Amino acid sequence: MEIEKELAQLKKTREEAKSGGGLKRIEAQHAKGKLTARERIALLFDAGTFEEIDPFVTHRCTDFDMAERKFLGDSVVTGYGKVNNRHIFVSAQDFTVFGGSLSEVAAGKICKVMDLAARNGAPFVAVLDSGGARIQEGADSLAGYGEIFTRNTLYSGSIPQISVIVGPTAGGAVYSPAITDFVFMVKDLGQSYITGPEVVKAVTGEEVSLEELGGATVNATRSGNCHFVCDTEEQCFQQVRRLLGFLPQSYKERPPLADTNDDPNRMDEEFLNIVPVNPTQPYDMKRIITKVVDNSDFMEVHEKFARNFIVGFAHLDAQSVGILAQQPMHLAGALDIDASDKAARFVRVCDCFNIPLVTFVDVPGYMPGTDQEFRGIIRHGAKLLFAYAEATVPKVSIIIRKAYGGAYIAMSSKSLRGDINYAWPTAEIAVMGPEGAVNVVYRNEIKKSENAEEARQRLVREYRDKFANPYVAAARGYIDDIIAPRETRPKVIKALQMLRNKDICNTPKKHGNIPL
Ligand code: HXC
């Protein structure tokens, strides 16, 4: 009989824990158009698989009458469950308890599941909706952030870490998402900024709204802090589930094979109509990517940031791959600072998690100009070279059109340990474009000739015939083969199958020193 009473008490206490900050605050959360932590968790996991940890934890603060204000579980819901039948660990801040603010014990709960995720080799998803450090707790709360940042860092590259920002994230709190591999934000809900509009106005005199300063759109387009921006929370958690499907559980595993069922030998005559004959005319590189990959299913990462460079995940013959490519429709596909940062980070995330790299090249060079030079295109461009050279996963590239100068070398070239490098017959591999090259090499000859423009055009034609093709590079083995566009998919798939057991190690060291 006694046990019946105990069980009834347990049930009651558990129900209390589930109600977070209480019905009124849950209603207030809904009135703001936001879901509760538990509703978010239900969207993330396969139905009925979530197991909560630490539902009875309460804070230890006694200042500011806090001893009388305790909520079971405090301001975060933590635990584990399954996504597509694979284990995932989660922390979801509960805004109904002190605005999701981070207390000492909330940080402890988050660290506990992060440690479990790392020890058991499973991804960690953090759902952020918080007023920041628990003001009443002072340094205890700040130290809690430090503990989380340390784990974000130590587990980086070991297990996938994903942040989902569905409420405020301000001040130093933004640095946990910034260290993780992927950041999702929901429009009109997610906010991420170092200092809010009032402080900005006081310090710089600038007037800016919260949304303009740190909303999802600005973080996705301008700063690049956010990789995926979604319209609704439902869509957001669906996309998190989709992303997890491309990733392995940890660095020790390969990503799962997908049930794509697309013919690996499928050829496509349409390729011939995509790339214009005129080398200065743009075209949409995404049309090529979607024709090559399984079922045209391409999950673009960082879609709205540095649009001159495309990165994202797809499958090729069911195998998860990271796709990288120039987008000639934006800035002619030139490599600038943002594109270099975006691409280098993506190369490294794929390399951490055993995801082969497939690179489509059409690059006219690095972006010229004082703006880029002064802001450090040298330092940032170096990241991409470093990332490709260092990566040990299979690397396959296809030069579609232009591959000029240092940018050609940066794009997964043979000399950066590219495994298989293909070129279409339309490829132009040279130190620079014909116009620039002729102006440098034949400057005096052009000046001396009676009809300078005619002479220049003749020399451009000659240069193009001699160098602006893939045969010179193929003759030296920098290109492994020149392939017909229609056979791109089967050729890349065969190369990836051949590279499936690639096993190389880099020079032993403590760690590399990527130019940051
Ligand atoms: C304790 C907090 C809190 C906090 C909110 N609350 N933020 N309690 N510490 N940081 C409480 C409120 O008192 C309120 O309690 C409940 O959460 C909901 O807050 P509201 O203000 O009613 O909600 P809303 O109008 O939606 O506004 C949300 C907000 C605002 C914009 C986040 O609460 C706010 O500005 N909070 C302070 C943000 C801040 O400056 N944080 C410090 C950032 S610096 P009741 O009991 O009424 O429900 C930082 C440093 C990190 O975090 C350093 C890392 C190294």
XYZ file of C-alpha atoms and ligand atoms in Angstrom:
571
model
C 0.000 0.000 0.000
C 2.868 2.273 0.939
C 4.391 1.853 -2.529
C 1.091 2.831 -4.165
C 1.227 6.094 -2.220
C 4.852 6.661 -3.265
C 3.982 5.986 -6.896
C 1.093 8.403 -6.763
C 3.419 11.019 -5.294
C 6.013 10.360 -8.030
C 3.340 10.766 -10.691
C 2.162 14.037 -9.170
C 5.700 15.409 -8.862
C 6.487 14.404 -12.435
C 3.366 16.172 -13.674
C 4.444 19.266 -11.779
C 7.894 19.083 -13.419
C 6.250 18.823 -16.838
C 4.325 22.026 -16.284
C 7.552 24.102 -16.148
C 6.803 27.657 -15.033
C 3.055 26.944 -14.868
C -0.002 27.225 -17.070
C -0.039 31.040 -17.185
C 3.516 31.241 -18.473
C 2.860 28.430 -20.966
C -0.089 30.461 -22.280
C 2.142 33.539 -22.481
C 4.700 31.501 -24.457
C 1.999 30.365 -26.893
C 0.655 33.914 -27.153
C 4.105 34.975 -28.425
C 3.756 32.362 -31.191
C 6.347 30.123 -29.530
C 6.185 26.451 -28.577
C 7.249 25.160 -25.171
C 10.475 23.220 -24.653
C 8.547 19.955 -24.429
C 6.523 20.659 -27.572
C 9.805 21.325 -29.400
C 11.288 18.086 -28.157
C 8.214 16.232 -29.406
C 8.791 17.714 -32.885
C 12.462 16.698 -32.889
C 12.246 13.053 -31.852
C 10.591 9.943 -33.252
C 7.256 9.651 -31.434
C 7.456 8.280 -27.907
C 11.269 7.883 -27.818
C 12.240 10.811 -25.561
C 13.638 9.960 -22.117
C 14.065 12.904 -19.768
C 17.026 13.293 -17.404
C 17.092 15.488 -14.277
C 13.401 16.498 -14.170
C 13.621 17.143 -10.407
C 16.657 19.431 -10.336
C 16.063 22.811 -8.661
C 18.285 25.867 -8.318
C 20.267 26.604 -5.146
C 20.080 30.387 -5.150
C 18.816 32.011 -1.935
C 19.317 35.705 -2.791
C 16.484 37.923 -4.072
C 13.817 35.678 -2.448
C 14.782 32.950 -4.862
C 14.482 30.216 -2.199
C 10.703 30.609 -2.459
C 10.714 30.536 -6.263
C 11.689 27.080 -7.411
C 10.475 25.097 -10.403
C 11.164 21.396 -10.850
C 13.697 20.850 -13.629
C 14.627 24.545 -13.533
C 14.946 26.330 -16.884
C 15.972 23.537 -19.250
C 14.588 20.157 -20.305
C 17.305 17.609 -21.090
C 17.476 13.991 -22.174
C 17.839 11.659 -25.109
C 15.705 9.996 -27.715
C 15.764 8.770 -31.289
C 15.703 10.548 -34.631
C 15.132 8.151 -37.509
C 15.898 5.392 -35.053
C 19.332 6.774 -34.037
C 20.131 8.162 -30.577
C 20.358 11.947 -30.188
C 20.868 13.996 -26.988
C 19.033 17.276 -26.417
C 18.794 20.309 -24.180
C 15.798 22.628 -24.678
C 15.674 25.852 -22.693
C 12.312 26.403 -20.997
C 11.368 30.054 -21.322
C 8.487 29.563 -18.880
C 11.019 29.248 -16.019
C 12.804 32.553 -15.389
C 12.779 33.252 -19.141
C 14.942 30.181 -19.855
C 17.807 32.014 -18.148
C 20.883 29.914 -17.428
C 21.318 29.047 -13.757
C 24.199 27.097 -12.275
C 22.052 23.930 -12.202
C 20.619 24.468 -15.698
C 24.197 24.623 -16.987
C 24.956 21.456 -15.026
C 22.024 19.661 -16.676
C 23.170 20.743 -20.140
C 26.766 19.682 -19.458
C 25.578 16.298 -18.203
C 23.799 15.459 -21.492
C 26.687 16.859 -23.541
C 29.062 14.535 -21.672
C 26.717 11.599 -22.229
C 26.467 12.439 -25.942
C 30.254 12.603 -26.310
C 30.906 9.441 -24.297
C 28.337 7.498 -26.249
C 29.145 8.925 -29.674
C 25.818 10.564 -30.533
C 24.854 14.042 -31.819
C 23.849 16.838 -29.453
C 21.060 19.302 -30.280
C 20.671 22.491 -28.197
C 17.370 24.387 -28.413
C 17.899 28.001 -27.337
C 15.214 30.338 -26.002
C 16.650 32.317 -23.109
C 17.067 35.680 -21.411
C 20.762 34.808 -20.881
C 22.652 34.510 -17.625
C 20.380 34.081 -14.526
C 20.735 37.577 -13.165
C 20.131 36.527 -9.545
C 23.017 34.033 -9.654
C 25.806 36.254 -10.976
C 29.152 34.517 -11.446
C 27.703 31.022 -10.925
C 25.668 31.498 -14.081
C 28.563 32.951 -16.049
C 30.756 30.013 -15.058
C 27.982 27.732 -16.324
C 28.308 29.291 -19.779
C 32.057 28.710 -19.612
C 31.477 25.019 -18.864
C 29.181 24.729 -21.892
C 31.619 26.568 -24.215
C 34.406 24.243 -23.081
C 32.339 21.186 -23.946
C 31.222 22.680 -27.277
C 34.917 23.068 -28.073
C 36.218 19.743 -26.768
C 33.456 17.766 -28.485
C 33.789 19.726 -31.746
C 34.711 17.264 -34.481
C 33.905 14.342 -32.210
C 30.092 14.406 -32.348
C 27.843 16.596 -34.517
C 26.505 19.587 -32.534
C 23.467 21.514 -33.745
C 21.949 24.705 -32.301
C 18.332 25.694 -32.839
C 17.605 29.325 -31.963
C 13.877 29.829 -31.359
C 13.935 32.774 -28.978
C 16.350 35.346 -27.624
C 20.080 34.537 -27.443
C 22.030 37.572 -26.323
C 25.433 38.597 -25.056
C 28.075 35.955 -24.495
C 25.354 33.298 -24.698
C 25.589 33.487 -28.498
C 28.986 31.810 -28.422
C 27.717 28.324 -27.716
C 25.800 28.183 -31.034
C 28.721 29.880 -32.766
C 31.035 27.008 -31.812
C 28.595 24.282 -32.897
C 28.568 22.810 -36.405
C 25.180 24.103 -37.566
C 22.844 26.879 -36.438
C 19.126 26.947 -37.288
C 16.943 30.003 -36.668
C 13.209 30.530 -37.024
C 12.033 33.803 -38.575
C 10.432 36.292 -36.175
C 11.321 34.080 -33.144
C 15.090 33.594 -33.120
C 17.305 36.524 -32.145
C 21.051 36.493 -31.784
C 23.189 39.545 -30.987
C 25.999 40.586 -28.679
C 24.399 43.816 -27.450
C 20.757 44.849 -27.886
C 19.429 47.959 -29.659
C 19.507 50.169 -26.511
C 23.187 49.513 -25.856
C 23.974 49.958 -29.548
C 22.264 53.345 -29.473
C 24.045 54.420 -26.292
C 27.491 53.402 -27.526
C 27.438 54.145 -31.256
C 24.370 56.370 -31.703
C 22.988 53.927 -34.280
C 19.246 53.256 -34.284
C 18.381 49.722 -35.247
C 15.485 47.389 -34.537
C 15.946 44.028 -32.825
C 15.035 42.174 -36.015
C 17.432 44.234 -38.157
C 20.212 43.766 -35.628
C 19.900 40.114 -34.727
C 16.908 38.483 -36.401
C 17.078 35.248 -38.373
C 17.286 36.926 -41.774
C 20.225 39.181 -40.964
C 22.092 36.321 -39.303
C 21.495 34.137 -42.363
C 22.346 36.712 -45.032
C 24.798 39.272 -43.628
C 26.802 37.832 -40.742
C 26.600 34.167 -41.728
C 26.067 33.136 -38.085
C 23.038 31.081 -39.090
C 23.156 28.185 -41.585
C 19.438 27.483 -41.961
C 16.526 29.891 -41.623
C 13.017 28.453 -41.351
C 9.538 29.961 -41.427
C 8.056 27.899 -38.598
C 9.235 25.778 -35.681
C 7.604 22.697 -37.264
C 9.593 23.214 -40.467
C 12.735 23.886 -38.451
C 12.702 20.627 -36.477
C 11.841 18.740 -39.668
C 14.975 20.220 -41.255
C 17.088 19.307 -38.198
C 15.905 15.709 -38.603
C 16.745 15.845 -42.315
C 20.236 17.215 -41.634
C 20.957 14.512 -39.059
C 20.251 11.961 -41.804
C 23.354 13.137 -43.717
C 25.627 12.899 -40.663
C 27.224 9.996 -38.822
C 26.695 9.615 -35.078
C 30.335 10.552 -34.420
C 33.757 10.836 -36.070
C 34.192 7.088 -35.573
C 31.443 6.217 -38.032
C 30.440 6.797 -41.620
C 27.131 8.534 -42.387
C 24.222 6.129 -42.892
C 23.410 4.954 -46.409
C 20.153 6.492 -47.635
C 17.369 4.618 -49.309
C 17.592 6.759 -52.458
C 17.184 4.081 -55.117
C 18.406 6.288 -57.999
C 20.238 4.666 -60.952
C 24.005 5.237 -60.465
C 24.542 5.007 -64.234
C 21.924 7.611 -65.057
C 23.199 9.959 -67.789
C 21.826 13.378 -68.615
C 21.943 15.071 -72.007
C 20.516 18.286 -70.508
C 23.949 19.241 -69.102
C 24.980 20.416 -72.564
C 22.299 23.098 -72.498
C 23.187 24.530 -69.083
C 26.644 26.048 -69.588
C 26.535 28.947 -72.092
C 29.052 29.053 -74.955
C 30.016 32.617 -74.016
C 32.436 32.213 -71.069
C 31.313 35.450 -69.442
C 27.629 34.504 -69.396
C 26.291 33.240 -66.033
C 24.261 30.083 -65.467
C 22.766 28.399 -62.430
C 25.232 25.875 -61.005
C 22.448 24.388 -58.868
C 20.918 22.959 -62.044
C 24.079 20.897 -62.531
C 24.248 19.805 -58.888
C 20.631 18.689 -58.727
C 20.985 16.696 -61.947
C 24.025 14.818 -60.644
C 22.867 13.872 -57.120
C 20.374 11.158 -56.144
C 16.769 12.153 -56.811
C 17.775 15.843 -57.162
C 17.711 16.007 -53.352
C 20.179 18.708 -52.271
C 20.155 20.191 -48.756
C 21.851 23.531 -49.152
C 23.756 24.885 -46.141
C 24.271 28.628 -45.662
C 21.996 29.185 -48.672
C 21.561 32.910 -48.198
C 25.131 33.797 -47.169
C 27.985 34.316 -49.682
C 25.769 33.228 -52.546
C 28.724 33.144 -54.941
C 29.615 29.812 -53.324
C 27.268 26.837 -52.891
C 27.735 24.225 -50.158
C 25.399 21.471 -49.018
C 24.643 17.800 -48.567
C 23.348 15.229 -51.006
C 23.605 11.515 -51.708
C 25.421 9.819 -54.544
C 24.444 6.178 -54.972
C 23.034 6.378 -51.426
C 26.318 7.661 -49.930
C 26.247 11.005 -48.084
C 28.481 13.623 -49.761
C 29.376 17.261 -49.209
C 28.927 19.329 -52.367
C 30.924 22.513 -52.979
C 30.639 24.724 -56.050
C 30.901 28.227 -57.380
C 27.671 29.984 -58.304
C 28.404 31.981 -61.517
C 25.103 33.843 -61.045
C 26.583 35.809 -58.102
C 29.791 37.833 -58.412
C 30.674 35.543 -61.356
C 31.519 32.894 -58.737
C 34.653 34.773 -57.588
C 36.136 33.716 -54.267
C 35.800 36.490 -51.711
C 36.213 36.620 -47.937
C 32.761 35.327 -47.027
C 32.835 32.565 -49.658
C 36.244 31.417 -48.398
C 35.044 31.305 -44.781
C 31.844 29.500 -45.733
C 33.567 26.928 -47.930
C 36.484 26.292 -45.563
C 34.157 25.643 -42.633
C 32.078 23.257 -44.729
C 35.150 21.323 -45.914
C 36.197 20.898 -42.293
C 32.785 19.783 -41.061
C 32.690 17.120 -43.808
C 36.241 16.040 -43.025
C 35.433 15.689 -39.284
C 32.527 13.420 -40.046
C 33.869 11.212 -42.867
C 31.767 12.786 -45.591
C 33.450 12.754 -49.046
C 33.808 16.079 -50.858
C 32.525 16.577 -54.397
C 33.590 19.929 -55.843
C 32.245 21.593 -59.002
C 34.611 24.311 -60.219
C 33.914 27.449 -62.225
C 36.083 30.094 -60.637
C 37.397 33.250 -62.309
C 39.739 33.942 -59.352
C 39.828 35.744 -56.038
C 37.746 38.902 -55.773
C 39.921 41.950 -56.551
C 39.728 45.352 -54.836
C 40.809 47.330 -51.817
C 37.771 46.312 -49.763
C 38.720 42.640 -49.982
C 42.464 43.232 -49.633
C 42.128 45.495 -46.590
C 39.699 43.145 -44.849
C 42.040 40.217 -45.380
C 41.219 38.132 -48.457
C 44.740 36.706 -48.118
C 44.100 35.473 -44.572
C 40.564 34.259 -45.314
C 41.371 32.743 -48.710
C 44.158 30.803 -46.999
C 41.536 29.015 -44.893
C 40.105 27.308 -47.955
C 43.515 26.140 -49.167
C 44.310 24.898 -45.670
C 40.986 23.089 -45.290
C 41.165 21.280 -48.637
C 44.865 20.408 -48.264
C 44.330 19.060 -44.738
C 41.148 17.057 -45.482
C 41.674 13.303 -45.601
C 38.207 12.273 -46.834
C 37.779 11.274 -50.509
C 37.981 14.362 -52.728
C 36.553 14.382 -56.259
C 36.352 17.495 -58.418
C 34.865 18.394 -61.784
C 36.011 21.548 -63.554
C 33.009 22.818 -65.459
C 34.358 26.015 -66.982
C 36.881 28.460 -65.519
C 39.664 27.375 -63.182
C 42.052 30.280 -62.956
C 45.120 30.928 -60.850
C 45.278 30.446 -57.094
C 41.537 29.922 -56.939
C 41.922 26.850 -59.228
C 44.528 25.435 -56.871
C 42.290 26.142 -53.841
C 39.339 24.235 -55.327
C 40.292 20.653 -54.438
C 43.085 20.548 -57.048
C 45.425 17.601 -57.504
C 48.238 19.464 -55.763
C 46.052 19.851 -52.635
C 45.692 16.061 -52.589
C 42.563 15.881 -54.723
C 41.980 12.181 -55.385
C 40.162 12.268 -58.715
C 40.031 15.457 -60.759
C 37.792 15.536 -63.816
C 37.200 18.314 -66.331
C 34.471 18.871 -68.861
C 35.724 19.688 -72.390
C 34.502 23.264 -71.725
C 37.045 23.702 -68.892
C 39.660 26.477 -69.060
C 42.611 25.878 -66.748
C 45.111 28.724 -66.713
C 46.982 31.219 -64.565
C 44.429 33.859 -65.477
C 41.683 34.608 -67.999
C 42.720 35.282 -71.621
C 42.083 39.048 -71.477
C 44.199 39.622 -68.389
C 46.957 37.291 -69.538
C 47.351 38.957 -72.952
C 47.420 42.428 -71.397
C 50.307 41.345 -69.143
C 52.368 39.204 -71.514
C 51.908 41.132 -74.780
C 51.595 44.693 -73.450
C 54.506 46.027 -75.563
C 53.574 44.055 -78.655
C 50.003 45.390 -78.521
C 51.246 48.972 -78.026
C 53.571 48.732 -81.019
C 51.050 47.279 -83.469
C 49.216 49.573 -85.899
C 45.781 48.332 -84.895
C 46.133 47.661 -81.165
C 42.597 46.339 -80.617
C 42.807 43.939 -83.536
C 46.190 42.661 -82.318
C 44.855 42.243 -78.797
C 41.855 40.266 -79.995
C 44.055 37.988 -82.146
C 46.349 37.325 -79.161
C 43.352 36.612 -76.901
C 42.121 34.066 -79.472
C 45.553 32.449 -79.668
C 45.846 32.315 -75.864
C 42.389 30.820 -75.552
C 43.174 28.121 -78.130
C 46.443 27.244 -76.420
C 45.683 27.466 -72.703
C 41.985 27.952 -72.132
C 41.147 24.265 -72.380
C 41.635 21.204 -70.171
C 44.128 19.388 -72.441
C 47.315 21.101 -71.233
C 46.497 20.234 -67.596
C 45.391 16.716 -68.613
C 48.663 16.170 -70.494
C 50.511 16.734 -67.210
C 48.169 14.603 -65.100
C 46.717 17.497 -63.082
C 43.393 16.386 -64.557
C 42.779 12.636 -64.422
C 40.363 12.572 -67.336
C 38.267 14.816 -69.533
C 34.693 13.568 -69.357
C 31.558 14.197 -71.368
C 29.110 16.235 -69.276
C 26.385 13.584 -69.685
C 28.501 10.958 -67.854
C 29.271 13.142 -64.810
C 27.037 11.239 -62.358
C 28.325 7.728 -63.178
C 31.939 8.925 -63.276
C 31.735 10.636 -59.870
C 29.924 7.673 -58.315
C 32.544 5.224 -59.632
C 35.325 7.428 -58.253
C 33.631 7.565 -54.839
C 33.142 3.790 -54.815
C 36.835 3.338 -55.629
C 37.761 5.751 -52.798
C 35.483 4.162 -50.193
C 38.408 2.611 -48.306
C 40.719 5.617 -48.606
C 42.823 5.712 -45.463
C 45.462 8.398 -44.986
C 46.791 10.149 -41.895
C 48.270 13.623 -41.694
C 51.704 14.392 -40.236
C 51.629 13.785 -36.446
C 51.294 16.990 -34.417
C 49.323 18.530 -31.562
C 46.983 20.330 -33.959
C 47.266 22.349 -37.126
C 47.231 26.130 -37.040
C 44.581 27.146 -39.588
C 44.821 30.874 -40.395
C 41.817 32.240 -38.478
C 16.553 35.964 -14.599
C 15.040 36.461 -16.233
C 16.082 36.781 -17.114
C 17.422 36.650 -16.638
C 14.228 37.060 -18.142
N 13.912 36.669 -16.908
N 15.547 37.155 -18.295
N 15.278 36.066 -14.981
N 17.591 36.231 -15.378
N 18.446 36.903 -17.438
C 12.568 36.416 -16.361
C 11.712 37.641 -16.179
O 11.977 38.230 -14.930
C 10.328 37.036 -16.260
O 10.054 36.393 -15.027
C 10.481 35.946 -17.272
O 11.869 35.645 -17.324
C 10.042 36.341 -18.672
O 10.681 37.547 -19.019
P 9.891 38.746 -19.737
O 10.761 39.927 -19.663
O 8.530 38.849 -19.150
O 9.750 38.195 -21.210
P 9.818 39.001 -22.574
O 8.954 40.237 -22.492
O 9.495 38.025 -23.663
O 11.318 39.465 -22.741
C 12.317 38.526 -22.872
C 13.708 39.198 -22.745
C 13.775 40.024 -21.416
C 13.932 40.105 -23.963
C 14.742 38.079 -22.789
O 13.329 39.199 -20.358
C 15.148 40.507 -21.102
O 15.599 41.519 -21.676
N 15.833 39.812 -20.179
C 17.156 40.179 -19.772
C 18.135 39.866 -20.852
C 19.566 40.154 -20.441
O 19.991 41.286 -20.428
N 20.276 39.077 -20.079
C 21.627 39.159 -19.732
C 22.391 39.068 -21.090
S 24.118 38.997 -20.843
P 8.583 36.105 -14.496
O 8.760 35.606 -13.099
O 7.837 37.383 -14.570
O 8.010 35.055 -15.385
C 24.417 37.391 -20.656
C 25.840 37.089 -20.407
C 26.193 35.735 -20.890
O 23.572 36.589 -20.673
C 27.676 35.566 -20.686
C 28.207 34.290 -21.210
C 29.677 34.156 -20.968
